Short mmCIF file of C-alpha atoms in Angstrom, two decimals:
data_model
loop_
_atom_site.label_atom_id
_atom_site.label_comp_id
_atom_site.label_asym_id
_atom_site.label_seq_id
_atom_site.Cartn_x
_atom_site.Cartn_y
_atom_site.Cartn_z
CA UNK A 1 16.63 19.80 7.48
CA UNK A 2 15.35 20.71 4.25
CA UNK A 3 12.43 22.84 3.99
CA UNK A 4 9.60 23.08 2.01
CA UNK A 5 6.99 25.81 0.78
CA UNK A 6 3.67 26.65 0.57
CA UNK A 7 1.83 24.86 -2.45
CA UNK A 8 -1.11 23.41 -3.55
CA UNK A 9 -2.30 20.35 -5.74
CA UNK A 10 -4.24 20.99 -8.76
CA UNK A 11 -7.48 21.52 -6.93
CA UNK A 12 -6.62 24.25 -5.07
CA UNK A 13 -5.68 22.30 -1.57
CA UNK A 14 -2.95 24.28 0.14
CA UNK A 15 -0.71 22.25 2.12
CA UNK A 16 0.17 24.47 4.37
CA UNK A 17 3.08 27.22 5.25
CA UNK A 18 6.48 26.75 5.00
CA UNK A 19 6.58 23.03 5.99
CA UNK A 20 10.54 21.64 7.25
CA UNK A 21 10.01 18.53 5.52
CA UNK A 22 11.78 15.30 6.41
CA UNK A 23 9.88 12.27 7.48
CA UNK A 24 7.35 10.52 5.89
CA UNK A 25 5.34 7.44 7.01
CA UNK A 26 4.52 4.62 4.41
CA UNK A 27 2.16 1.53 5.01
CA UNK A 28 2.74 -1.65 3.28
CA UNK A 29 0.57 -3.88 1.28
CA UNK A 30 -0.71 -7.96 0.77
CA UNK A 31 2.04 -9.96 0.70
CA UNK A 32 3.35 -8.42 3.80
CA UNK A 33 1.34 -10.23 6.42
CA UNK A 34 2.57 -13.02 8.60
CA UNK A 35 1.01 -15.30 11.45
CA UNK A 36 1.90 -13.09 14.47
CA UNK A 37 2.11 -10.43 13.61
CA UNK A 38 0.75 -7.68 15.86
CA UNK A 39 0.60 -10.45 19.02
CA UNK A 40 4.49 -9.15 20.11
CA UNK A 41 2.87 -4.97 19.89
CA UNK A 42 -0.83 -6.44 21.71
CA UNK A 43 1.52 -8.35 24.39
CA UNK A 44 3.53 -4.89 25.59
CA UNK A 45 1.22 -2.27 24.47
CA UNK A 46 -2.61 -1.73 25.81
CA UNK A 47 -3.15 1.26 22.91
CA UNK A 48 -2.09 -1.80 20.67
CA UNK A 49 -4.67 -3.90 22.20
CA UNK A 50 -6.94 -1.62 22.43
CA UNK A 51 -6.83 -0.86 18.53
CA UNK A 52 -6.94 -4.46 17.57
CA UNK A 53 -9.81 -4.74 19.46
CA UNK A 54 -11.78 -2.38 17.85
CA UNK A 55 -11.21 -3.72 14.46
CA UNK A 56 -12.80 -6.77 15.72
CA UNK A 57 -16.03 -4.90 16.64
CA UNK A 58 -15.64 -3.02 13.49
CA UNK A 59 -15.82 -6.40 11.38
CA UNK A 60 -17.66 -8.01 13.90
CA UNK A 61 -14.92 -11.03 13.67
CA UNK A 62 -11.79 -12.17 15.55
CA UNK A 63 -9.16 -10.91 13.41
CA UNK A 64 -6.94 -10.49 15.78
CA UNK A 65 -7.06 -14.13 16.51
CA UNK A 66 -6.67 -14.81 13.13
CA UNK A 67 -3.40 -12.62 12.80
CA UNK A 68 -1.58 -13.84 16.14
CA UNK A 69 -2.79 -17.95 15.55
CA UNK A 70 -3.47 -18.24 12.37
CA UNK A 71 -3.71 -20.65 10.19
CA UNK A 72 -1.89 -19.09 7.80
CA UNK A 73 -4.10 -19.81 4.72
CA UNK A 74 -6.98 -18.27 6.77
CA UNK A 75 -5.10 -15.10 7.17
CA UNK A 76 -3.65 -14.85 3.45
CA UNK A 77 -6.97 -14.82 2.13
CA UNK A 78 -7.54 -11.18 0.73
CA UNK A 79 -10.48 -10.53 2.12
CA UNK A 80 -9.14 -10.98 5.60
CA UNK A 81 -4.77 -9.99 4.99
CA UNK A 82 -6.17 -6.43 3.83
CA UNK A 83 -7.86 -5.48 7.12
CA UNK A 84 -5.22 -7.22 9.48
CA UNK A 85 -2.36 -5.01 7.73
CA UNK A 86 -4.00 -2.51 8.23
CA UNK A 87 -4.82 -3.23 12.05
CA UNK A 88 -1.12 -4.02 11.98
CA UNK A 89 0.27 -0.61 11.05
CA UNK A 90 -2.60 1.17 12.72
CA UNK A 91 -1.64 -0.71 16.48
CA UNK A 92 1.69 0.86 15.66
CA UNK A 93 0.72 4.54 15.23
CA UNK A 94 -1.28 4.03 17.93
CA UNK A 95 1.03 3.07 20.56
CA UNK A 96 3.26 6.29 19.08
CA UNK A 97 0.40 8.77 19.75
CA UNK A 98 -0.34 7.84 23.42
CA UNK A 99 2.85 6.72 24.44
CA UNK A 100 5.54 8.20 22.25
CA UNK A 101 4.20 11.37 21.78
CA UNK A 102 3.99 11.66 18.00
CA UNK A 103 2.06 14.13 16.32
CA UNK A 104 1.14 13.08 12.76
CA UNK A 105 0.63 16.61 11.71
CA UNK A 106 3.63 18.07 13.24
CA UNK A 107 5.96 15.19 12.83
CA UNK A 108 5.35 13.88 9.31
CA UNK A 109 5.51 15.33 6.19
CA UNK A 110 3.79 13.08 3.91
CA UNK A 111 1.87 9.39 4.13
CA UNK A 112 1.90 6.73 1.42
CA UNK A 113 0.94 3.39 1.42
CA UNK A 114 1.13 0.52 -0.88
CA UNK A 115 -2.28 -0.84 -2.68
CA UNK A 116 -4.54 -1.41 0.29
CA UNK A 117 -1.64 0.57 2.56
CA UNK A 118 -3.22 3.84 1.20
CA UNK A 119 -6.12 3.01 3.34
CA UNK A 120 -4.07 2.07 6.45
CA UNK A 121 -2.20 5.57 5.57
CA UNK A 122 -5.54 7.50 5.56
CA UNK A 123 -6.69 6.15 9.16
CA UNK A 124 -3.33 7.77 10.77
CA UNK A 125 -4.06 10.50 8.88
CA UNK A 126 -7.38 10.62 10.57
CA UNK A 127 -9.28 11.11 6.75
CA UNK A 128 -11.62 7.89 7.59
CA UNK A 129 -11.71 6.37 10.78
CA UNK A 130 -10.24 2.88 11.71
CA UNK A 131 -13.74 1.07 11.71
CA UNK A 132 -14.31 2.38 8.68
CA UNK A 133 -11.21 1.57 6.93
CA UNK A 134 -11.47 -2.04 7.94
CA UNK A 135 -14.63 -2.49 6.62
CA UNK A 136 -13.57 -0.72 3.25
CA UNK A 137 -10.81 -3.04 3.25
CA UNK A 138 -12.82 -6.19 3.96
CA UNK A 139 -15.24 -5.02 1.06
CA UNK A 140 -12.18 -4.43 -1.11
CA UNK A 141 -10.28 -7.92 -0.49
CA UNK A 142 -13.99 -9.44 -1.11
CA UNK A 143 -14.47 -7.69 -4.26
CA UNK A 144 -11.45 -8.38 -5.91
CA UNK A 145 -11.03 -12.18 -4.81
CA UNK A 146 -14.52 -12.16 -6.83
CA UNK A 147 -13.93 -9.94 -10.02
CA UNK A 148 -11.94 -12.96 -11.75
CA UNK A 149 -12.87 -16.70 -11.37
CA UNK A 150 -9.27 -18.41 -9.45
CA UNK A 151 -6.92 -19.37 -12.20
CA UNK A 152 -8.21 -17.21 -14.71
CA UNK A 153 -5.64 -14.60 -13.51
CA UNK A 154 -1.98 -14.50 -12.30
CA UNK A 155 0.84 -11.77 -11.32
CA UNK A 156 4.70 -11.90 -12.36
CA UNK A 157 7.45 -10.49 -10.89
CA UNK A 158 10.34 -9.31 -14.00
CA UNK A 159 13.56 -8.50 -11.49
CA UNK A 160 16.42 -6.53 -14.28
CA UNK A 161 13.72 -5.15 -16.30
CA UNK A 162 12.77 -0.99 -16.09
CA UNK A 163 9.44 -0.11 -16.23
CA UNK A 164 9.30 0.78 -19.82
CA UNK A 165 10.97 -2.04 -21.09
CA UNK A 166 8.28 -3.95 -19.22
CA UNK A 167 5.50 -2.37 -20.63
CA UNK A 168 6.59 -3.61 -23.76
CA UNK A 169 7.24 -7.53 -22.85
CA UNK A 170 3.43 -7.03 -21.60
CA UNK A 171 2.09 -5.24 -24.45
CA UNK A 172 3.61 -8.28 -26.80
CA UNK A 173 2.22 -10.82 -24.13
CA UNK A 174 -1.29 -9.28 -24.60
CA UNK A 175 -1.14 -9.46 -28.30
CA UNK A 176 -0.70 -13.10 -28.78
CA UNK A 177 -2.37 -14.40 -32.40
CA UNK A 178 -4.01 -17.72 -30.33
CA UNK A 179 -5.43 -15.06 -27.66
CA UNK A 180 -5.64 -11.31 -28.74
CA UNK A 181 -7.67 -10.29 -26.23
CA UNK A 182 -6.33 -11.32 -23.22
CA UNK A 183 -4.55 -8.46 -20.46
CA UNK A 184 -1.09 -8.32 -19.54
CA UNK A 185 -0.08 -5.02 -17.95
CA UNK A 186 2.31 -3.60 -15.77
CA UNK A 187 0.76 -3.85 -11.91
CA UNK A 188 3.11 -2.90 -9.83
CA UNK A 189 6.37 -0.07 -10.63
CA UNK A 190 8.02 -0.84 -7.06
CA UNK A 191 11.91 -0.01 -7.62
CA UNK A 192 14.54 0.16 -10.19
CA UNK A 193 14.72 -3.59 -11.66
CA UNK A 194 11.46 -4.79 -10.01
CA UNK A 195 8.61 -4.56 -12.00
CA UNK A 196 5.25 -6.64 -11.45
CA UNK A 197 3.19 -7.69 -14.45
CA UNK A 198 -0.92 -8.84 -14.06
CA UNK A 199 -3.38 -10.28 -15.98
CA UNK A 200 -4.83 -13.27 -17.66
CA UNK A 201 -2.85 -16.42 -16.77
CA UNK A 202 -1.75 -17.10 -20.10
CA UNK A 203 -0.59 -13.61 -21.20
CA UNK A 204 1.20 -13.24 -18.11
CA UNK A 205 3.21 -16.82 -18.75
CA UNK A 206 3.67 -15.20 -22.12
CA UNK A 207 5.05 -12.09 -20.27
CA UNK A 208 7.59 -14.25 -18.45
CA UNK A 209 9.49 -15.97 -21.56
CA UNK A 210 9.10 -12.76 -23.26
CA UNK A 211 10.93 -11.11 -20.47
CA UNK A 212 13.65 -14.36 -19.92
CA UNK A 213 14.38 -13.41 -23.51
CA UNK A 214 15.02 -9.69 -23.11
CA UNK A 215 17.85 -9.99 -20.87
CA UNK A 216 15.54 -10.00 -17.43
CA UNK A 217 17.60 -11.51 -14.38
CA UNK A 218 14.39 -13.60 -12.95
CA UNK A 219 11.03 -13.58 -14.42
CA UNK A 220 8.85 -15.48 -11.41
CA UNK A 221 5.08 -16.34 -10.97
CA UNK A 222 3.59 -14.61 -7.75
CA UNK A 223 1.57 -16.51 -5.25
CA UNK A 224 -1.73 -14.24 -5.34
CA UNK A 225 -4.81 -15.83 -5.86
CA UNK A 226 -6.02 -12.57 -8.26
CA UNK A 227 -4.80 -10.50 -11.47
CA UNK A 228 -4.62 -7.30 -8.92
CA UNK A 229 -3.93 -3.61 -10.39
CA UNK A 230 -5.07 -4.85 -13.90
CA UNK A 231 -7.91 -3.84 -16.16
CA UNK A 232 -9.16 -7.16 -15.08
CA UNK A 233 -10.40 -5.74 -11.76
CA UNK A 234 -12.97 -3.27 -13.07
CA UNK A 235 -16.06 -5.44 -11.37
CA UNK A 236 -13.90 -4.70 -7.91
CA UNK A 237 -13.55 -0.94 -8.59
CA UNK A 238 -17.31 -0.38 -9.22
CA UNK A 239 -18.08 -1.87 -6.07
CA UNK A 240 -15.65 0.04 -4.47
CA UNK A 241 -16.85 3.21 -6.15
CA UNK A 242 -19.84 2.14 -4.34
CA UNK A 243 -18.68 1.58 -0.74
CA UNK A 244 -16.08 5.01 -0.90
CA UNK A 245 -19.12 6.78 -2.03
CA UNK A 246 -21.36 5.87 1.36
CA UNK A 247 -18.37 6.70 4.05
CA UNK A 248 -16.95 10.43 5.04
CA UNK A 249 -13.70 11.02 4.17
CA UNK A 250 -11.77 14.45 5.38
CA UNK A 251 -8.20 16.07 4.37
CA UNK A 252 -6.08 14.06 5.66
CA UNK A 253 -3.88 15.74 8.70
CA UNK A 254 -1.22 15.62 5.90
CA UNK A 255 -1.04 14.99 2.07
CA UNK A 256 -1.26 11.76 1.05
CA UNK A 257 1.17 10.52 -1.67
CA UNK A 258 -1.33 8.76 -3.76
CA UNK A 259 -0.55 5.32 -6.00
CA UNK A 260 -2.08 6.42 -9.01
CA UNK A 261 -0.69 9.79 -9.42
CA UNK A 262 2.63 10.15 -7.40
CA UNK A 263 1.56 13.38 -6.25
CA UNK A 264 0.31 14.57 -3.24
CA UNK A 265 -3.40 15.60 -2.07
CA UNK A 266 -5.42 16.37 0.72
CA UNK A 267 -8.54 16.78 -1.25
CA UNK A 268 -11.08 14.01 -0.52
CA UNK A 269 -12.38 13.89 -3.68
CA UNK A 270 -9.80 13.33 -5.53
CA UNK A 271 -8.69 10.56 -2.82
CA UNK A 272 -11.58 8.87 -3.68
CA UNK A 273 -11.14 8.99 -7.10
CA UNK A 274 -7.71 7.69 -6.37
CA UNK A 275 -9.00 4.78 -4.55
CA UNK A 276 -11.22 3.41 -6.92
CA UNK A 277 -8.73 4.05 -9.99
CA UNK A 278 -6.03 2.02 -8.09
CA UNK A 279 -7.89 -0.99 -7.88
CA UNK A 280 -7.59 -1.52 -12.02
CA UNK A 281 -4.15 0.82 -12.45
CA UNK A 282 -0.51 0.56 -11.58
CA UNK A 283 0.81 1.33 -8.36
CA UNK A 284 3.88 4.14 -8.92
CA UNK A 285 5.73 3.11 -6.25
CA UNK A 286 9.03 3.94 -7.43
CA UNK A 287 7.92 7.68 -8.48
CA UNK A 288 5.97 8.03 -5.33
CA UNK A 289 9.27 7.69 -3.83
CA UNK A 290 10.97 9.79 -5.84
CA UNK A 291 8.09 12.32 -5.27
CA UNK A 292 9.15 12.17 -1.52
CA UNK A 293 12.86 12.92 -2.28
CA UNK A 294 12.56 15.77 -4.45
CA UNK A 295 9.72 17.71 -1.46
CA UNK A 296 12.93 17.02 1.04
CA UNK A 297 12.06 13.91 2.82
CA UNK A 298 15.03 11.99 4.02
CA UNK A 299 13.51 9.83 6.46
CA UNK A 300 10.92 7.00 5.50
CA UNK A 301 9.30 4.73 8.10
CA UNK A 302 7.16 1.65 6.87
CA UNK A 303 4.52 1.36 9.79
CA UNK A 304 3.44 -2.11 10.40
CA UNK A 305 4.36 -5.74 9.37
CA UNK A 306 7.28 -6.88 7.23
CA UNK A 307 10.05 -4.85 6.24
CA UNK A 308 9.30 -4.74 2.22
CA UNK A 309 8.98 -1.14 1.65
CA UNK A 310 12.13 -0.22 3.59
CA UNK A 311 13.55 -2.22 1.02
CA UNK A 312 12.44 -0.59 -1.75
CA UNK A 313 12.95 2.85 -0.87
CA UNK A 314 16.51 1.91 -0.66
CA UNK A 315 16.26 0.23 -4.21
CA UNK A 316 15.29 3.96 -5.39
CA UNK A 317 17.04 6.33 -3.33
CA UNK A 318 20.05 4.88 -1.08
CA UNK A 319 20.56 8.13 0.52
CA UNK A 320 16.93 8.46 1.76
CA UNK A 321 17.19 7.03 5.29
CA UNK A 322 14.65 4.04 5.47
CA UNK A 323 13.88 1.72 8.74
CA UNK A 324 10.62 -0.81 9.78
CA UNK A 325 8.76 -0.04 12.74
CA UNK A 326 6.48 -3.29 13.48
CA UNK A 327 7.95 -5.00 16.83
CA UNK A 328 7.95 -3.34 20.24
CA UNK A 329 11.62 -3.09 20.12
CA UNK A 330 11.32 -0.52 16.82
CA UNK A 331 8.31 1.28 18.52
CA UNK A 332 10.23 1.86 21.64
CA UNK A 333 13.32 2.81 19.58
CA UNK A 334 11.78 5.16 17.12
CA UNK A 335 9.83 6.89 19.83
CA UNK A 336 12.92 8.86 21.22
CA UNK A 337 13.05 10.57 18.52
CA UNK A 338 9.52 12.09 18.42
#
């Protein structure tokens, strides 16, 4: 196991002693959610229940309803697919504390999430509470759905392209003579190959020829409803500037690996900071990763629904070990090892 020593970020936050890192947890983002998911976890778990059910008090609304029945275009709406993620991976940690034993701050090394996962990753990490991270999140999904009017935005996947040659398809896209105001920038740096472009609709169709052009293998429209992690989303971030500013936040039991800076912090402030930034910049996914690998992780576990991340991680590192822990059958699995 490799290990890992004392350090601290650029504000002074020591991380510890000599840490023997290998495992980190990482929480994924919208797109993620599915009808059902979290029922199969409520059915054999009470801590699972019992978490789900106080995200309904929190939000004073049956989400859990929502995320076991549906209907689906209830649940994909952001302002309600944010919080159920995160009840999602939050059941699961749950049911690892009181019945697997785990110990976030002796069994992890790092947490990360993706977008609104960096909340979901600061609950386990016990720097906000669950309540309150569901009503951040419900604020957050509310704010952005509202920062551009539907149709004035759009998001673009460019699979083949590296991030810097998509920064330039999106700087061209953005500089069109017809519309040279309009945004197009790079939302999302996920993996090698897999960039994701946001902004106004136009630029972003712009961004997509642009890219056919330049030798990318699929250039593809995104079904989101909002131009997310672009400039576009300033209204969202001032309201979440807002809301961050009137909830406690602690270290978190270990350093998160933030989106906006792929480095790690336990510093609140500069969480928040993080936080708000994220909601307008691009999520470094891919060096957040690489971030992990280079402080000695070799394990990655993406808490919660889907199996995206897992993915991913493989896309940038194929010797980091990388598995999905969402159904009772991973839960039970994973917790023989803790």
């Amino acid at each position: 196991m490799t290990t890992w020593s004392a350090s601290a970020d650029r504000d002074g936050c020591e991380w510890g002693n000599t840490f023997r890192m290998k495992r980190a947890f990482v929480f994924p983002g919208q797109g993620s959610q599915m009808v059902g998911m979290g029922s199969a976890l409520a059915a054999a778990f009470a801590p699972a229940r019992r978490l789900f059910e106080e995200v309904d008090e929190a939000l004073s609304q049956n989400l859990s309803r929502l995320m076991f029945e549906g209907p689906d275009e209830d649940l994909t709406l952001t302002e309600n697919a944010q919080p159920a993620l995160m009840a999602a991976s939050l059941a699961v940690i749950r049911v690892l504390e009181t019945e697997g034993g785990l110990t976030l701050a002796r069994d992890v090394a790092f947490v990360a999430g993706h977008s609104l996962g960096e909340y979901s990753a600061l609950a386990a990490a016990r720097a906000v509470t669950v309540g309150d991270a569901a009503r951040l999140l419900k604020v957050r999904g509310q704010a952005m759905q509202r920062a551009v009017p539907v149709g004035e935005g759009a998001m673009a996947a460019l699979l083949g392209l590296d991030v810097e040659r998509a920064n330039a398809v999106a700087a061209e896209a953005a500089h069109d003579e017809i519309d040279p105001d309009e945004v197009c920038t790079v939302a999302n740096d996920n993996a090698p190959g897999q960039v994701v472009v946001s902004g106004h609709h136009r630029a972003v169709e712009r961004a997509i020829t642009i890219a056919r052009a330049r030798g990318a293998r699929r250039a593809i429209t995104l079904p989101v409803s909002a131009p997310f992690h672009s400039p576009l989303m300033a209204p969202a971030a001032e309201v979440m500037k807002k809301a961050l500013g009137q909830v406690a936040l602690c270290p978190p039991v270990v350093p998160l690996v933030a989106n906006v800076s792929a480095t790690a912090t336990r510093d609140p402030s500069r969480i928040k900071c993080g936080l708000v930034q994220q909601v307008t910049a691009m999520v470094r996914w891919r060096e957040s990763i690489l971030f992990l690998k280079a402080a000695g992780v070799e394990e990655v576990f993406e808490i919660g629904a889907g199996r995206v991340l897992a993915g991913l991680v493989k896309r940038v590192d194929p010797n980091i070990s990388a598995r999905s822990i969402g159904m009772p059958a991973d839960v039970e699995a994973v917790m023989k090892g803790f």
